[in-house]
PDB file of C-alpha atoms and ligand atoms in Angstrom:
ATOM      1  CA  MET Q   1     116.526  13.351 153.313  1.00  0.00           C
ATOM      2  CA  PRO Q   2     119.544  12.980 150.992  1.00  0.00           C
ATOM      3  CA  SER Q   3     121.318   9.695 151.511  1.00  0.00           C
ATOM      4  CA  ARG Q   4     125.011   8.932 151.285  1.00  0.00           C
ATOM      5  CA  ASP Q   5     124.423   7.219 147.921  1.00  0.00           C
ATOM      6  CA  GLN Q   6     122.773  10.249 146.399  1.00  0.00           C
ATOM      7  CA  HIS Q   7     125.614  12.454 147.545  1.00  0.00           C
ATOM      8  CA  PHE Q   8     128.090  10.162 145.874  1.00  0.00           C
ATOM      9  CA  TYR Q   9     125.990  10.023 142.732  1.00  0.00           C
ATOM     10  CA  HIS Q  10     125.776  13.816 142.456  1.00  0.00           C
ATOM     11  CA  ARG Q  11     129.453  14.282 143.046  1.00  0.00           C
ATOM     12  CA  SER Q  12     130.413  11.599 140.552  1.00  0.00           C
ATOM     13  CA  GLY Q  13     128.103  13.142 137.946  1.00  0.00           C
ATOM     14  CA  TRP Q  14     129.816  16.472 138.395  1.00  0.00           C
ATOM     15  CA  LEU Q  15     133.265  14.871 138.328  1.00  0.00           C
ATOM     16  CA  ARG Q  16     132.428  12.906 135.202  1.00  0.00           C
ATOM     17  CA  ALA Q  17     131.344  16.070 133.379  1.00  0.00           C
ATOM     18  CA  ALA Q  18     134.621  17.731 134.368  1.00  0.00           C
ATOM     19  CA  VAL Q  19     136.660  14.771 133.120  1.00  0.00           C
ATOM     20  CA  LEU Q  20     134.791  14.742 129.810  1.00  0.00           C
ATOM     21  CA  GLY Q  21     135.424  18.486 129.375  1.00  0.00           C
ATOM     22  CA  ALA Q  22     139.118  17.923 130.010  1.00  0.00           C
ATOM     23  CA  ASN Q  23     139.138  15.072 127.443  1.00  0.00           C
ATOM     24  CA  ASP Q  24     137.711  17.452 124.848  1.00  0.00           C
ATOM     25  CA  GLY Q  25     140.332  20.041 125.722  1.00  0.00           C
ATOM     26  CA  ILE Q  26     143.217  17.593 125.303  1.00  0.00           C
ATOM     27  CA  ILE Q  27     141.958  16.031 122.070  1.00  0.00           C
ATOM     28  CA  SER Q  28     141.017  19.198 120.209  1.00  0.00           C
ATOM     29  CA  THR Q  29     144.013  21.281 121.285  1.00  0.00           C
ATOM     30  CA  ALA Q  30     146.577  18.523 120.736  1.00  0.00           C
ATOM     31  CA  SER Q  31     145.043  17.712 117.332  1.00  0.00           C
ATOM     32  CA  LEU Q  32     145.042  21.339 116.282  1.00  0.00           C
ATOM     33  CA  MET Q  33     148.704  21.742 117.227  1.00  0.00           C
ATOM     34  CA  MET Q  34     149.655  18.450 115.557  1.00  0.00           C
ATOM     35  CA  GLY Q  35     148.149  19.675 112.285  1.00  0.00           C
ATOM     36  CA  ILE Q  36     150.118  22.915 112.452  1.00  0.00           C
ATOM     37  CA  ALA Q  37     153.312  21.161 113.567  1.00  0.00           C
ATOM     38  CA  VAL Q  38     153.225  18.559 110.792  1.00  0.00           C
ATOM     39  CA  ALA Q  39     152.703  21.398 108.279  1.00  0.00           C
ATOM     40  CA  ASN Q  40     156.252  22.461 109.268  1.00  0.00           C
ATOM     41  CA  GLN Q  41     155.298  25.556 111.201  1.00  0.00           C
ATOM     42  CA  THR Q  42     157.463  27.196 113.853  1.00  0.00           C
ATOM     43  CA  GLN Q  43     157.029  26.561 117.556  1.00  0.00           C
ATOM     44  CA  SER Q  44     155.491  30.007 118.066  1.00  0.00           C
ATOM     45  CA  THR Q  45     152.855  29.305 115.408  1.00  0.00           C
ATOM     46  CA  ILE Q  46     152.107  25.934 117.031  1.00  0.00           C
ATOM     47  CA  LEU Q  47     151.686  27.630 120.405  1.00  0.00           C
ATOM     48  CA  LEU Q  48     149.518  30.368 118.925  1.00  0.00           C
ATOM     49  CA  ALA Q  49     147.235  27.757 117.360  1.00  0.00           C
ATOM     50  CA  GLY Q  50     147.053  25.933 120.693  1.00  0.00           C
ATOM     51  CA  ILE Q  51     146.155  29.068 122.647  1.00  0.00           C
ATOM     52  CA  ALA Q  52     143.552  30.087 120.044  1.00  0.00           C
ATOM     53  CA  GLY Q  53     142.154  26.549 120.218  1.00  0.00           C
ATOM     54  CA  LEU Q  54     141.966  26.724 124.010  1.00  0.00           C
ATOM     55  CA  VAL Q  55     140.114  30.055 124.001  1.00  0.00           C
ATOM     56  CA  ALA Q  56     137.750  29.109 121.174  1.00  0.00           C
ATOM     57  CA  GLY Q  57     137.041  25.687 122.665  1.00  0.00           C
ATOM     58  CA  ALA Q  58     136.463  26.993 126.192  1.00  0.00           C
ATOM     59  CA  ILE Q  59     133.994  29.635 124.981  1.00  0.00           C
ATOM     60  CA  SER Q  60     132.243  27.212 122.675  1.00  0.00           C
ATOM     61  CA  MET Q  61     131.918  24.661 125.493  1.00  0.00           C
ATOM     62  CA  ALA Q  62     130.553  27.352 127.824  1.00  0.00           C
ATOM     63  CA  ALA Q  63     128.049  28.559 125.228  1.00  0.00           C
ATOM     64  CA  GLY Q  64     126.933  25.026 124.407  1.00  0.00           C
ATOM     65  CA  GLU Q  65     126.494  24.134 128.075  1.00  0.00           C
ATOM     66  CA  TYR Q  66     124.663  27.390 128.840  1.00  0.00           C
ATOM     67  CA  VAL Q  67     122.226  26.964 125.965  1.00  0.00           C
ATOM     68  CA  SER Q  68     121.639  23.307 126.759  1.00  0.00           C
ATOM     69  CA  VAL Q  69     120.978  23.856 130.479  1.00  0.00           C
ATOM     70  CA  CYS Q  70     118.738  26.860 129.728  1.00  0.00           C
ATOM     71  CA  SER Q  71     116.615  25.028 127.202  1.00  0.00           C
ATOM     72  CA  GLN Q  72     116.340  22.052 129.561  1.00  0.00           C
ATOM     73  CA  MET Q  73     115.168  24.498 132.256  1.00  0.00           C
ATOM     74  CA  ASP Q  74     112.658  26.107 129.869  1.00  0.00           C
ATOM     75  CA  LEU Q  75     111.217  22.704 129.026  1.00  0.00           C
ATOM     76  CA  GLU Q  76     110.957  21.704 132.682  1.00  0.00           C
ATOM     77  CA  ASN Q  77     109.435  25.023 133.715  1.00  0.00           C
ATOM     78  CA  ALA Q  78     106.825  24.806 130.950  1.00  0.00           C
ATOM     79  CA  ASP Q  79     105.971  21.262 132.079  1.00  0.00           C
ATOM     80  CA  LEU Q  80     105.708  22.390 135.706  1.00  0.00           C
ATOM     81  CA  GLU Q  81     103.480  25.346 134.760  1.00  0.00           C
ATOM     82  CA  ARG Q  82     101.151  23.014 132.860  1.00  0.00           C
ATOM     83  CA  GLU Q  83     101.127  20.612 135.794  1.00  0.00           C
ATOM     84  CA  LYS Q  84     100.308  23.439 138.234  1.00  0.00           C
ATOM     85  CA  ILE Q  85      97.303  24.463 136.130  1.00  0.00           C
ATOM     86  CA  GLU Q  86      96.128  20.849 135.807  1.00  0.00           C
ATOM     87  CA  LEU Q  87      96.387  20.387 139.574  1.00  0.00           C
ATOM     88  CA  ILE Q  88      94.118  23.411 140.096  1.00  0.00           C
ATOM     89  CA  ASP Q  89      91.687  22.553 137.291  1.00  0.00           C
ATOM     90  CA  ASN Q  90      91.399  18.759 137.706  1.00  0.00           C
ATOM     91  CA  PRO Q  91      92.645  17.718 141.140  1.00  0.00           C
ATOM     92  CA  GLU Q  92      90.568  14.505 140.994  1.00  0.00           C
ATOM     93  CA  SER Q  93      91.997  13.185 137.740  1.00  0.00           C
ATOM     94  CA  GLU Q  94      95.486  14.290 138.783  1.00  0.00           C
ATOM     95  CA  LEU Q  95      95.173  12.213 141.942  1.00  0.00           C
ATOM     96  CA  ARG Q  96      94.054   9.199 139.878  1.00  0.00           C
ATOM     97  CA  GLU Q  97      96.933   9.801 137.479  1.00  0.00           C
ATOM     98  CA  LEU Q  98      99.363   9.569 140.392  1.00  0.00           C
ATOM     99  CA  GLU Q  99      97.697   6.375 141.655  1.00  0.00           C
ATOM    100  CA  GLU Q 100      98.029   4.774 138.212  1.00  0.00           C
ATOM    101  CA  ILE Q 101     101.723   5.638 138.113  1.00  0.00           C
ATOM    102  CA  TYR Q 102     102.394   3.759 141.360  1.00  0.00           C
ATOM    103  CA  ILE Q 103     100.219   0.843 140.267  1.00  0.00           C
ATOM    104  CA  ALA Q 104     102.203   0.644 137.011  1.00  0.00           C
ATOM    105  CA  ARG Q 105     105.366   0.482 139.121  1.00  0.00           C
ATOM    106  CA  GLY Q 106     104.072  -2.562 140.924  1.00  0.00           C
ATOM    107  CA  VAL Q 107     102.460  -1.092 144.043  1.00  0.00           C
ATOM    108  CA  SER Q 108      99.085  -2.571 144.986  1.00  0.00           C
ATOM    109  CA  ARG Q 109      95.968  -0.506 144.241  1.00  0.00           C
ATOM    110  CA  ASP Q 110      95.122   0.138 147.895  1.00  0.00           C
ATOM    111  CA  LEU Q 111      98.586   1.233 148.825  1.00  0.00           C
ATOM    112  CA  SER Q 112      98.870   3.334 145.643  1.00  0.00           C
ATOM    113  CA  LYS Q 113      95.748   5.224 146.655  1.00  0.00           C
ATOM    114  CA  LYS Q 114      97.240   5.892 150.086  1.00  0.00           C
ATOM    115  CA  ILE Q 115     100.610   6.992 148.725  1.00  0.00           C
ATOM    116  CA  ALA Q 116      99.024   9.250 146.114  1.00  0.00           C
ATOM    117  CA  ALA Q 117      96.678  10.845 148.654  1.00  0.00           C
ATOM    118  CA  GLU Q 118      99.430  11.465 151.182  1.00  0.00           C
ATOM    119  CA  LEU Q 119     101.915  12.853 148.671  1.00  0.00           C
ATOM    120  CA  THR Q 120      99.230  15.060 147.118  1.00  0.00           C
ATOM    121  CA  GLN Q 121      98.394  16.461 150.515  1.00  0.00           C
ATOM    122  CA  ARG Q 122     101.986  17.195 151.353  1.00  0.00           C
ATOM    123  CA  ASP Q 123     103.380  18.462 148.018  1.00  0.00           C
ATOM    124  CA  ALA Q 124     101.224  17.684 144.997  1.00  0.00           C
ATOM    125  CA  LEU Q 125     103.394  19.501 142.456  1.00  0.00           C
ATOM    126  CA  GLY Q 126     106.556  17.888 143.807  1.00  0.00           C
ATOM    127  CA  ALA Q 127     105.040  14.414 143.507  1.00  0.00           C
ATOM    128  CA  HIS Q 128     103.851  15.006 139.940  1.00  0.00           C
ATOM    129  CA  ALA Q 129     107.143  16.595 138.953  1.00  0.00           C
ATOM    130  CA  ARG Q 130     109.125  13.632 140.274  1.00  0.00           C
ATOM    131  CA  ASP Q 131     106.928  10.673 139.423  1.00  0.00           C
ATOM    132  CA  GLU Q 132     105.084  11.857 136.315  1.00  0.00           C
ATOM    133  CA  LEU Q 133     107.574  14.204 134.619  1.00  0.00           C
ATOM    134  CA  GLY Q 134     110.800  12.691 135.963  1.00  0.00           C
ATOM    135  CA  ILE Q 135     112.085  16.066 137.161  1.00  0.00           C
ATOM    136  CA  THR Q 136     114.023  15.237 140.302  1.00  0.00           C
ATOM    137  CA  ASP Q 137     115.803  18.433 141.208  1.00  0.00           C
ATOM    138  CA  PHE Q 138     113.773  21.216 139.695  1.00  0.00           C
ATOM    139  CA  ASN Q 139     114.882  24.816 139.994  1.00  0.00           C
ATOM    140  CA  THR Q 140     118.382  23.695 140.892  1.00  0.00           C
ATOM    141  CA  ALA Q 141     119.914  23.915 137.402  1.00  0.00           C
ATOM    142  CA  LYS Q 142     122.481  26.707 137.254  1.00  0.00           C
ATOM    143  CA  PRO Q 143     123.271  27.509 133.606  1.00  0.00           C
ATOM    144  CA  LEU Q 144     126.008  30.034 134.325  1.00  0.00           C
ATOM    145  CA  GLN Q 145     127.725  27.729 136.803  1.00  0.00           C
ATOM    146  CA  ALA Q 146     127.550  24.839 134.335  1.00  0.00           C
ATOM    147  CA  ALA Q 147     128.958  27.081 131.593  1.00  0.00           C
ATOM    148  CA  VAL Q 148     131.892  28.235 133.726  1.00  0.00           C
ATOM    149  CA  ALA Q 149     132.596  24.696 134.937  1.00  0.00           C
ATOM    150  CA  SER Q 150     132.818  23.267 131.430  1.00  0.00           C
ATOM    151  CA  ALA Q 151     134.963  26.181 130.213  1.00  0.00           C
ATOM    152  CA  ILE Q 152     137.365  25.570 133.117  1.00  0.00           C
ATOM    153  CA  SER Q 153     137.548  21.812 132.633  1.00  0.00           C
ATOM    154  CA  PHE Q 154     138.128  22.239 128.884  1.00  0.00           C
ATOM    155  CA  SER Q 155     140.896  24.796 129.573  1.00  0.00           C
ATOM    156  CA  LEU Q 156     142.595  22.520 132.105  1.00  0.00           C
ATOM    157  CA  GLY Q 157     142.580  19.723 129.542  1.00  0.00           C
ATOM    158  CA  ALA Q 158     143.833  22.027 126.778  1.00  0.00           C
ATOM    159  CA  ALA Q 159     146.639  23.245 129.068  1.00  0.00           C
ATOM    160  CA  ILE Q 160     148.232  19.762 128.999  1.00  0.00           C
ATOM    161  CA  PRO Q 161     149.173  19.687 125.279  1.00  0.00           C
ATOM    162  CA  LEU Q 162     150.033  23.402 125.495  1.00  0.00           C
ATOM    163  CA  LEU Q 163     152.520  22.726 128.306  1.00  0.00           C
ATOM    164  CA  ILE Q 164     153.985  19.856 126.289  1.00  0.00           C
ATOM    165  CA  ALA Q 165     154.315  22.177 123.290  1.00  0.00           C
ATOM    166  CA  ILE Q 166     156.055  24.838 125.378  1.00  0.00           C
ATOM    167  CA  THR Q 167     158.552  22.481 127.000  1.00  0.00           C
ATOM    168  CA  LEU Q 168     159.173  19.432 124.818  1.00  0.00           C
ATOM    169  CA  VAL Q 169     158.076  19.916 121.227  1.00  0.00           C
ATOM    170  CA  ALA Q 170     161.188  21.839 120.179  1.00  0.00           C
ATOM    171  CA  GLU Q 171     163.183  18.668 120.982  1.00  0.00           C
ATOM    172  CA  ASN Q 172     160.870  16.123 119.446  1.00  0.00           C
ATOM    173  CA  LEU Q 173     157.469  16.650 117.785  1.00  0.00           C
ATOM    174  CA  TRP Q 174     156.225  13.183 118.789  1.00  0.00           C
ATOM    175  CA  THR Q 175     156.305  14.078 122.483  1.00  0.00           C
ATOM    176  CA  LEU Q 176     153.101  16.042 121.777  1.00  0.00           C
ATOM    177  CA  PRO Q 177     150.889  13.130 120.709  1.00  0.00           C
ATOM    178  CA  PHE Q 178     152.680  10.734 123.086  1.00  0.00           C
ATOM    179  CA  PHE Q 179     152.102  12.669 126.309  1.00  0.00           C
ATOM    180  CA  SER Q 180     148.677  13.928 125.184  1.00  0.00           C
ATOM    181  CA  LEU Q 181     147.518  10.361 124.602  1.00  0.00           C
ATOM    182  CA  LEU Q 182     149.037   9.308 127.911  1.00  0.00           C
ATOM    183  CA  ALA Q 183     147.047  12.027 129.698  1.00  0.00           C
ATOM    184  CA  LEU Q 184     143.923  10.952 127.806  1.00  0.00           C
ATOM    185  CA  ALA Q 185     144.419   7.323 128.800  1.00  0.00           C
ATOM    186  CA  LEU Q 186     144.742   8.299 132.473  1.00  0.00           C
ATOM    187  CA  LEU Q 187     141.639  10.503 132.339  1.00  0.00           C
ATOM    188  CA  GLY Q 188     139.721   7.825 130.443  1.00  0.00           C
ATOM    189  CA  ALA Q 189     140.595   5.266 133.095  1.00  0.00           C
ATOM    190  CA  LEU Q 190     139.597   7.727 135.828  1.00  0.00           C
ATOM    191  CA  SER Q 191     136.247   8.549 134.255  1.00  0.00           C
ATOM    192  CA  ALA Q 192     135.486   4.857 133.711  1.00  0.00           C
ATOM    193  CA  LYS Q 193     136.330   4.161 137.356  1.00  0.00           C
ATOM    194  CA  ILE Q 194     134.048   6.982 138.530  1.00  0.00           C
ATOM    195  CA  GLY Q 195     131.264   5.618 136.332  1.00  0.00           C
ATOM    196  CA  GLY Q 196     131.769   2.127 137.731  1.00  0.00           C
ATOM    197  CA  ALA Q 197     133.145   0.697 134.461  1.00  0.00           C
ATOM    198  CA  ARG Q 198     136.453  -1.047 133.829  1.00  0.00           C
ATOM    199  CA  PRO Q 199     139.328   1.490 133.684  1.00  0.00           C
ATOM    200  CA  ILE Q 200     141.162  -0.296 130.850  1.00  0.00           C
ATOM    201  CA  LYS Q 201     138.117  -0.117 128.605  1.00  0.00           C
ATOM    202  CA  GLY Q 202     137.662   3.604 129.266  1.00  0.00           C
ATOM    203  CA  ALA Q 203     141.332   4.303 128.659  1.00  0.00           C
ATOM    204  CA  VAL Q 204     141.439   2.390 125.370  1.00  0.00           C
ATOM    205  CA  ARG Q 205     138.259   4.008 124.071  1.00  0.00           C
ATOM    206  CA  VAL Q 206     139.280   7.620 124.606  1.00  0.00           C
ATOM    207  CA  THR Q 207     142.878   6.999 123.522  1.00  0.00           C
ATOM    208  CA  PHE Q 208     141.629   5.509 120.273  1.00  0.00           C
ATOM    209  CA  TRP Q 209     139.517   8.582 119.454  1.00  0.00           C
ATOM    210  CA  GLY Q 210     142.311  10.917 120.501  1.00  0.00           C
ATOM    211  CA  ALA Q 211     144.778   9.102 118.252  1.00  0.00           C
ATOM    212  CA  ALA Q 212     142.277   9.167 115.388  1.00  0.00           C
ATOM    213  CA  ALA Q 213     141.781  12.937 115.749  1.00  0.00           C
ATOM    214  CA  MET Q 214     145.535  13.597 115.883  1.00  0.00           C
ATOM    215  CA  ALA Q 215     146.138  11.339 112.882  1.00  0.00           C
ATOM    216  CA  ALA Q 216     143.441  13.164 110.904  1.00  0.00           C
ATOM    217  CA  THR Q 217     144.808  16.655 111.594  1.00  0.00           C
ATOM    218  CA  SER Q 218     148.369  15.441 110.964  1.00  0.00           C
ATOM    219  CA  LEU Q 219     147.217  14.188 107.568  1.00  0.00           C
ATOM    220  CA  VAL Q 220     145.631  17.548 106.783  1.00  0.00           C
ATOM    221  CA  GLY Q 221     148.774  19.296 108.041  1.00  0.00           C
ATOM    222  CA  SER Q 222     151.106  17.213 105.908  1.00  0.00           C
ATOM    223  CA  PHE Q 223     148.895  17.715 102.851  1.00  0.00           C
ATOM    224  CA  PHE Q 224     148.776  21.494 103.184  1.00  0.00           C
ATOM    225  CA  GLY Q 225     152.379  21.614 104.367  1.00  0.00           C
ATOM    226  CA  ILE Q 226     153.456  20.215 101.002  1.00  0.00           C
ATOM    227  CA  ALA Q 227     150.895  22.210  99.009  1.00  0.00           C
ATOM    228  CA  VAL Q 228     151.932  25.581 100.484  1.00  0.00           C
TER     229      VAL Q 228
HETATM  230 ZN1   ZN J 301      99.982  15.242 136.733  1.00  0.00          ZN
END
């Protein structure tokens, strides 16, 4: 039976992934546009670079997530297949294997025997998957859903510097890094809070990397801006 804690854990894991995707979207899109802007390009070129960055980043995130979840699933399925065969071929040694696992975790030998026997009777594959292979929620991975979710979270993040570029950059270029870093700091604090860490630490960490990325592309932009 799923407990309240598990529910919270699952939701926070999902939320954390979304926040990290949005971080990526802000950092890469803002950095890309900073590079173009510092190279003395027009606002329409800056926006074009930002939109191209959003599309490329969202698709690349989706592809990366899809491939990663699929290969994780392949690995788990291969492990489960092997386990299924072992359970049919050597049920005795599989039962002992399970007993040893509980003993190693600190359960007494007698009780381990009882637990292993009962779990084997009820759902042998489930017990081996969970306690031997560490697969807790098998057959629940959804590669396409994960791909779409990370593309969306990246796009939402990327939309922040794009909106800044549309509304404020014509007035003052430095509004782009300023508000992008502000958004990053807020998201960093949020993701730290979700993960149970100190918000300030999370905010400082992600803001530092965001600033470093924007400084790097600005440097490249100023170099090529002069060279061209
Ligand atoms: Zn086994």
